[in-house]
Coordinates of C-alpha atoms in Angstrom, one line a residue:
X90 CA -101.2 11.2 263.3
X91 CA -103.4 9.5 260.9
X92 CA -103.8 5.5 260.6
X93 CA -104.7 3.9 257.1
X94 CA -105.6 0.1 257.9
X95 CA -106.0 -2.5 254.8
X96 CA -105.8 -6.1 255.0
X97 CA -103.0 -8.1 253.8
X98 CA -103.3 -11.1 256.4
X99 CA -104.4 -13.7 253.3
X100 CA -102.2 -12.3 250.9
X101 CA -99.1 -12.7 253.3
X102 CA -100.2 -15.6 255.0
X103 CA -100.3 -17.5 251.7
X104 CA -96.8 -16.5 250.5
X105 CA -95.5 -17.9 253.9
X106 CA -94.9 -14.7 255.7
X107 CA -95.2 -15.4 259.7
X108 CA -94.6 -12.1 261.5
X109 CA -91.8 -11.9 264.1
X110 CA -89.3 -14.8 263.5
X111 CA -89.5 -14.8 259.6
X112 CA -86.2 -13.7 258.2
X113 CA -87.1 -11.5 255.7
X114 CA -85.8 -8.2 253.6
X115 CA -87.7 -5.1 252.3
X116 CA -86.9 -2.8 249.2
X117 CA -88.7 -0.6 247.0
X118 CA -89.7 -1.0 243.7
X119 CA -92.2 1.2 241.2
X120 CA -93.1 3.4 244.2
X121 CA -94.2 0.7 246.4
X122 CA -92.3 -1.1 249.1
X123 CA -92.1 -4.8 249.3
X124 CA -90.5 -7.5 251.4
X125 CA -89.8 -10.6 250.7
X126 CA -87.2 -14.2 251.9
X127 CA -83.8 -13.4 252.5
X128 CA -83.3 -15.2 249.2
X129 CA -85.2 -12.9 246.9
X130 CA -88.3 -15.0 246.1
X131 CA -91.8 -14.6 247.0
X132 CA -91.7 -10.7 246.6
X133 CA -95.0 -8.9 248.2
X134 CA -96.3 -5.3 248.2
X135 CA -97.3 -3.8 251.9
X136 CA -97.7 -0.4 250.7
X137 CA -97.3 2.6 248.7
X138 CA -94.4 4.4 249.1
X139 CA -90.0 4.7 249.3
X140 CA -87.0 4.1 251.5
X141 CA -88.1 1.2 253.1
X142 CA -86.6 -0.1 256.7
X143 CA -87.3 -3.5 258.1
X144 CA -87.5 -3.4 261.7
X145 CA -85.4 -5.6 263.9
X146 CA -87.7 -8.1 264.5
X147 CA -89.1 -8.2 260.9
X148 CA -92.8 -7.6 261.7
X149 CA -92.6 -3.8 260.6
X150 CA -91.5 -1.6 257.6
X151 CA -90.8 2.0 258.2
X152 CA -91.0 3.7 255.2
X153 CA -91.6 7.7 253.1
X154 CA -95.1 8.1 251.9
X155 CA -95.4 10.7 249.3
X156 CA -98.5 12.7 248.3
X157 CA -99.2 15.4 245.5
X158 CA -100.4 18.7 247.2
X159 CA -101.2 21.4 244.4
X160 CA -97.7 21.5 242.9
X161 CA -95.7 20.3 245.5
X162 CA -95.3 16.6 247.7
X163 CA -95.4 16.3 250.8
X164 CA -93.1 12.8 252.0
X165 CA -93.9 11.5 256.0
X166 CA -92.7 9.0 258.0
X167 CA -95.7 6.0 258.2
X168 CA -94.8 2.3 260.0
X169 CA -96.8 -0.8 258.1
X170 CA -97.5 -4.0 260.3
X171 CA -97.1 -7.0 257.5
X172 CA -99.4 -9.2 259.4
X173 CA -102.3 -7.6 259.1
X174 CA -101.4 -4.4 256.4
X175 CA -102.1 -1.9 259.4
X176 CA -100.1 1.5 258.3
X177 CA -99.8 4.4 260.8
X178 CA -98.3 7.7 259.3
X179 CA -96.4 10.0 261.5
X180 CA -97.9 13.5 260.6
X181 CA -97.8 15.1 263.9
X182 CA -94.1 15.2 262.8
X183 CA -93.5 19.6 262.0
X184 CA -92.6 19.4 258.7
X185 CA -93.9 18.3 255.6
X186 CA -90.8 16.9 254.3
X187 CA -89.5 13.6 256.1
X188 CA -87.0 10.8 254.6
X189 CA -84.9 8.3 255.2
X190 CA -86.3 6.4 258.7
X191 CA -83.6 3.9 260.1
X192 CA -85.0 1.4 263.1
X193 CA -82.6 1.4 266.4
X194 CA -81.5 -2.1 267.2
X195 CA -83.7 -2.4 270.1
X196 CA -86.3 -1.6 268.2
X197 CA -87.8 1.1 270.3
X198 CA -87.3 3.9 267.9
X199 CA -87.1 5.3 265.1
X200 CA -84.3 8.4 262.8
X201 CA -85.0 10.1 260.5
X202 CA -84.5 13.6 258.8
X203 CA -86.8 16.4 258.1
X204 CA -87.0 19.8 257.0
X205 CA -87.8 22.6 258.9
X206 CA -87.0 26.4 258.4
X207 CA -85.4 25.5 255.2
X208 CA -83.2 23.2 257.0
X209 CA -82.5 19.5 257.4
X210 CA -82.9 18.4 261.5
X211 CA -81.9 14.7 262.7
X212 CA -84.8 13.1 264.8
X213 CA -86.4 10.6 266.6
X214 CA -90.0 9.3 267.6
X215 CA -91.5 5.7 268.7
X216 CA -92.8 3.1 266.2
X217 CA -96.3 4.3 267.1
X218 CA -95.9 7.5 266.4
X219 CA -95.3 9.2 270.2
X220 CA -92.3 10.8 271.8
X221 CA -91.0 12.2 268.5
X222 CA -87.6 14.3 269.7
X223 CA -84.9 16.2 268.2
X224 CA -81.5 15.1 268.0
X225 CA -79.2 17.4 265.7
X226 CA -80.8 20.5 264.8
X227 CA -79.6 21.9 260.8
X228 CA -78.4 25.2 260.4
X229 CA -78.1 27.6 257.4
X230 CA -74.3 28.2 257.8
X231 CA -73.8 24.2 258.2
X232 CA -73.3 21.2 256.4
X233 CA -77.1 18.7 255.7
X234 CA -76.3 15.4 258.2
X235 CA -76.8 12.6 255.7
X236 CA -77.6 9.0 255.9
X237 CA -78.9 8.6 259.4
X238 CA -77.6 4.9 260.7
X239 CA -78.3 3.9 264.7
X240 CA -75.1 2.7 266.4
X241 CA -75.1 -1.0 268.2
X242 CA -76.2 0.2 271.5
X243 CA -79.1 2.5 270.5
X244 CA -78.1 5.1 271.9
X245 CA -75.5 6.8 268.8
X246 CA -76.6 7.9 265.6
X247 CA -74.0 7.4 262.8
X248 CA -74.2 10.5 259.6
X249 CA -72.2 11.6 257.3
X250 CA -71.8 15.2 255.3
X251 CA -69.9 14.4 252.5
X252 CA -67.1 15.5 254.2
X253 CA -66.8 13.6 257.7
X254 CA -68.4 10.4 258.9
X255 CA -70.0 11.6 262.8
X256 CA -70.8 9.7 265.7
X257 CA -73.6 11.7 267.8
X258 CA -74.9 11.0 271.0
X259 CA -78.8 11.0 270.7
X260 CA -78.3 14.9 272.2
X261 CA -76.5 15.6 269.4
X262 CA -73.2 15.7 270.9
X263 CA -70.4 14.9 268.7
X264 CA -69.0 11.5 270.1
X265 CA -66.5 10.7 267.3
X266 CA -65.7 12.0 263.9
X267 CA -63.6 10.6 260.3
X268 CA -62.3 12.5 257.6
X269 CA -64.1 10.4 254.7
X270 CA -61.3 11.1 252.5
X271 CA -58.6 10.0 255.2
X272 CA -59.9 6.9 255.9
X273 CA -60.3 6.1 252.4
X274 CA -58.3 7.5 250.0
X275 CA -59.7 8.3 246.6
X276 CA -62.8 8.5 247.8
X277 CA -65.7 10.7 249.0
X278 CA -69.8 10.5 249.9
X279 CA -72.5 12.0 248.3
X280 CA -75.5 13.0 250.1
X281 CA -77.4 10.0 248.9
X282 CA -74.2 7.6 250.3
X283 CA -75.5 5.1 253.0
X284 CA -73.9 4.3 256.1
X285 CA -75.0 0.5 257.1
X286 CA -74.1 -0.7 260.8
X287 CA -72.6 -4.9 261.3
X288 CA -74.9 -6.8 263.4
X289 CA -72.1 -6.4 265.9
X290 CA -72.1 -3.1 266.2
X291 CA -68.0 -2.4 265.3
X292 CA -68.1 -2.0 261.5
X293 CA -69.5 0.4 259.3
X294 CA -70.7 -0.3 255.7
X295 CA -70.1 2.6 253.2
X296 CA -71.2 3.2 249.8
X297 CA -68.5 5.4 248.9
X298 CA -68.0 7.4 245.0
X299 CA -64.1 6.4 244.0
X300 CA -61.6 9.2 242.5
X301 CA -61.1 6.3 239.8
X302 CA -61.0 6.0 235.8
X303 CA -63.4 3.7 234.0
X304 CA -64.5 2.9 230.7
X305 CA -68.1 1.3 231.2
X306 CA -70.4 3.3 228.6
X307 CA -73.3 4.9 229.7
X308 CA -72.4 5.5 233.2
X309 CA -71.9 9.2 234.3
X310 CA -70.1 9.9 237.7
X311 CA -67.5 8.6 238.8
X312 CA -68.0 4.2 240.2
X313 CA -69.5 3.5 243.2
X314 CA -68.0 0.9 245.8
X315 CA -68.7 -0.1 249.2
X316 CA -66.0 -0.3 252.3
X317 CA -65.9 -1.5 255.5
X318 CA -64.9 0.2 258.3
X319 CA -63.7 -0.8 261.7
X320 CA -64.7 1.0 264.5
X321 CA -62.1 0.8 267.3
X322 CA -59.5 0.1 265.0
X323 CA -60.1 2.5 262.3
X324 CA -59.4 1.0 259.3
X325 CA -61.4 0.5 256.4
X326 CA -61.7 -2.2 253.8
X327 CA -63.1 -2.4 250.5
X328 CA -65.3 -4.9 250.0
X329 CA -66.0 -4.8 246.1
X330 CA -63.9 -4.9 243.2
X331 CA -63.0 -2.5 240.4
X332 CA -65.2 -4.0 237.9
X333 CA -68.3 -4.4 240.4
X334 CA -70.4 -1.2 240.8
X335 CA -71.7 -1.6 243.9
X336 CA -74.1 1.2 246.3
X337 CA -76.5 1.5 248.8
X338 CA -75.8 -1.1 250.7
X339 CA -76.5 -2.8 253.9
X340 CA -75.4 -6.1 255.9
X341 CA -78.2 -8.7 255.9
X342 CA -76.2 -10.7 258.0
X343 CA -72.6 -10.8 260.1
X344 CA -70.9 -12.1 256.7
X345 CA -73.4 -11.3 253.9
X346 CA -74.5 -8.0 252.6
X347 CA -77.3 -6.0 250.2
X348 CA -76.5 -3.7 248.0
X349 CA -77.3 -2.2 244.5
X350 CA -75.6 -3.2 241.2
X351 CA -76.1 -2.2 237.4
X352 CA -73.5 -4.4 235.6
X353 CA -72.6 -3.9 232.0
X354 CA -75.5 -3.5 229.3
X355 CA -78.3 -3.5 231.8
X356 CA -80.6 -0.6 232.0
X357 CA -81.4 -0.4 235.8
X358 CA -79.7 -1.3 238.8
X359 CA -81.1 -4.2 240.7
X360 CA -80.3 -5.7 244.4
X361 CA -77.6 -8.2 244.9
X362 CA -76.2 -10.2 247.8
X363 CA -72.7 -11.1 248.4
X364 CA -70.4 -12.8 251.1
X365 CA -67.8 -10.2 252.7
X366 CA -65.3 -12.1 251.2
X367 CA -66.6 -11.0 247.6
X368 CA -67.9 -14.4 247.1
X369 CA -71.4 -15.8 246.3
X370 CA -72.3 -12.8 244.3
X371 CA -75.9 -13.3 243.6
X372 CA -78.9 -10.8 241.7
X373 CA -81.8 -11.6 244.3
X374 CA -84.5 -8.3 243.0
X375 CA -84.4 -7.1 239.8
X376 CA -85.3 -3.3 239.2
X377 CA -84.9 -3.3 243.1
X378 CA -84.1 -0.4 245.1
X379 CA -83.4 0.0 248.7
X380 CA -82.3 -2.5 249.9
X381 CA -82.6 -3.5 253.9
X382 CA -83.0 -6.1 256.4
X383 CA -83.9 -6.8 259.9
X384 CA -80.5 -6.8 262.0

């Protein structure tokens, strides 16, 4: 485990950024990760890196670092403290090849994937870098487990393999399991589909790739949307409309989400917020990627 520590404190303090109790999100942009308020403005870089995670009481960012090695990269899990710009990178992690770190809702761990043996494991390890664990070992004659997402009570991990949604016990017991394309018909997940728990625990957000016709120009695959999906009742709900392309996305609170739009005749996709209801659609982060907030 190596620590990187540069200061920030001035540079945050003066944009109004308070540590724990500031609501804030995180996203990634040029290669760097940022956070900023809930509203978009006063946008500030904490590091270098991608797939940023705000912790649940906004005072960290997990996110990938990425560094050239001869012709290859090597990506790690590293936490930032946005007080004081401290950065701890998890390299006593076995593999060179980490992504995608989601924060438990207690805030005492941390999931993520990484490569081992030429394949793709789910695990786990402490904000500071200790107790790192496996949860869901890969296997060559199986499925990758995508888009690692805790469960309300810390102790589930929601994934996804394009084919079924899981629910897995942090053993890596299978506690539940969804045909993606049963639940929502005309539709499937890529690997890079993101699974996005409610603050309450009992609904799942889904970026989800539609079986659907379109005419936009300069758009290749098929339009993105994003569902909701209850839980105990099983039954899903799309959130976004036809004309609204619409991925990655997360809740940033009980009846507002995050997400990533590119509408007609722009270039890039930026981050957007919207009321469950499909109202108060909003572009907060232009050229914004990754969107996430502190739940």
């Amino acid at each position: 485990m190596k620590t990187i520590a540069f200061s920030l404190l001035i540079m945050l303090a003066s944009a109004g950024f308070s540590g724990a109790g500031e609501p804030l999100i995180t996203f990634e942009k040029s290669d760097a990760v940022y956070v900023a308020k809930t509203d978009g403005t006063s946008p500030k870089k904490v590091a270098d890196g991608i797939f940023p995670a705000l912790s649940p009481d906004g005072t960290h960012v997990a996110f990938n670092t990425v560094e050239k090695s001869g012709t290859t990269y090597l990506r790690h899990i590293a936490v930032v403290d946005i007080a004081t710009g401290t950065t701890t990178v998890f390299k006593d992690v076995p593999s060179e090849n980490s992504y995608f770190a989601t924060w438990s809702p207690n805030g005492e761990w941390i999931a993520f994937t990484f490569r081992r043996d030429q394949v793709w494991d789910l695990g786990m390890i402490k904000p500071d870098g200790t107790g790192f664990k496996v949860i869901k070992k890969g296997a060559e004659n199986e499925t990758t487990l995508y888009s690692p997402c805790w469960g309300g009570d810390s102790a589930s991990i929601f994934c996804q393999d394009m084919t079924n949604i899981y629910r897995l016990g942090l053993d890596g017991a299978v506690l539940a399991q969804w045909k993606i394309a049963k639940i929502i018909p005309n539709g499937d997940m890529s690997g890079d589909g993101t699974i996005s728990v409610s603050p309450d625990g009992k609904r799942l957000l889904l970026s989800v790739e539609m079986g659907e016709e379109h005419h936009r120009k300069n758009w290749d695959g098929p339009p993105p949307a994003l569902w909701s999906f209850e839980i105990e009742t099983q039954k899903a709900t799309r959130l976004t409309n036809k004309n609204l392309f619409a991925w990655d996305g997360c809740w940033l609170d009980k009846d507002n989400l995050l997400f990533l739009s590119q509408p007609v005749g722009e270039k890039e996709p930026s981050i957007y917020s919207m009321s469950i209801d499909g109202k108060n659609l909003k572009r907060l982060i232009k050229g914004g990627r990754m969107p996430g907030a502190g739940l």
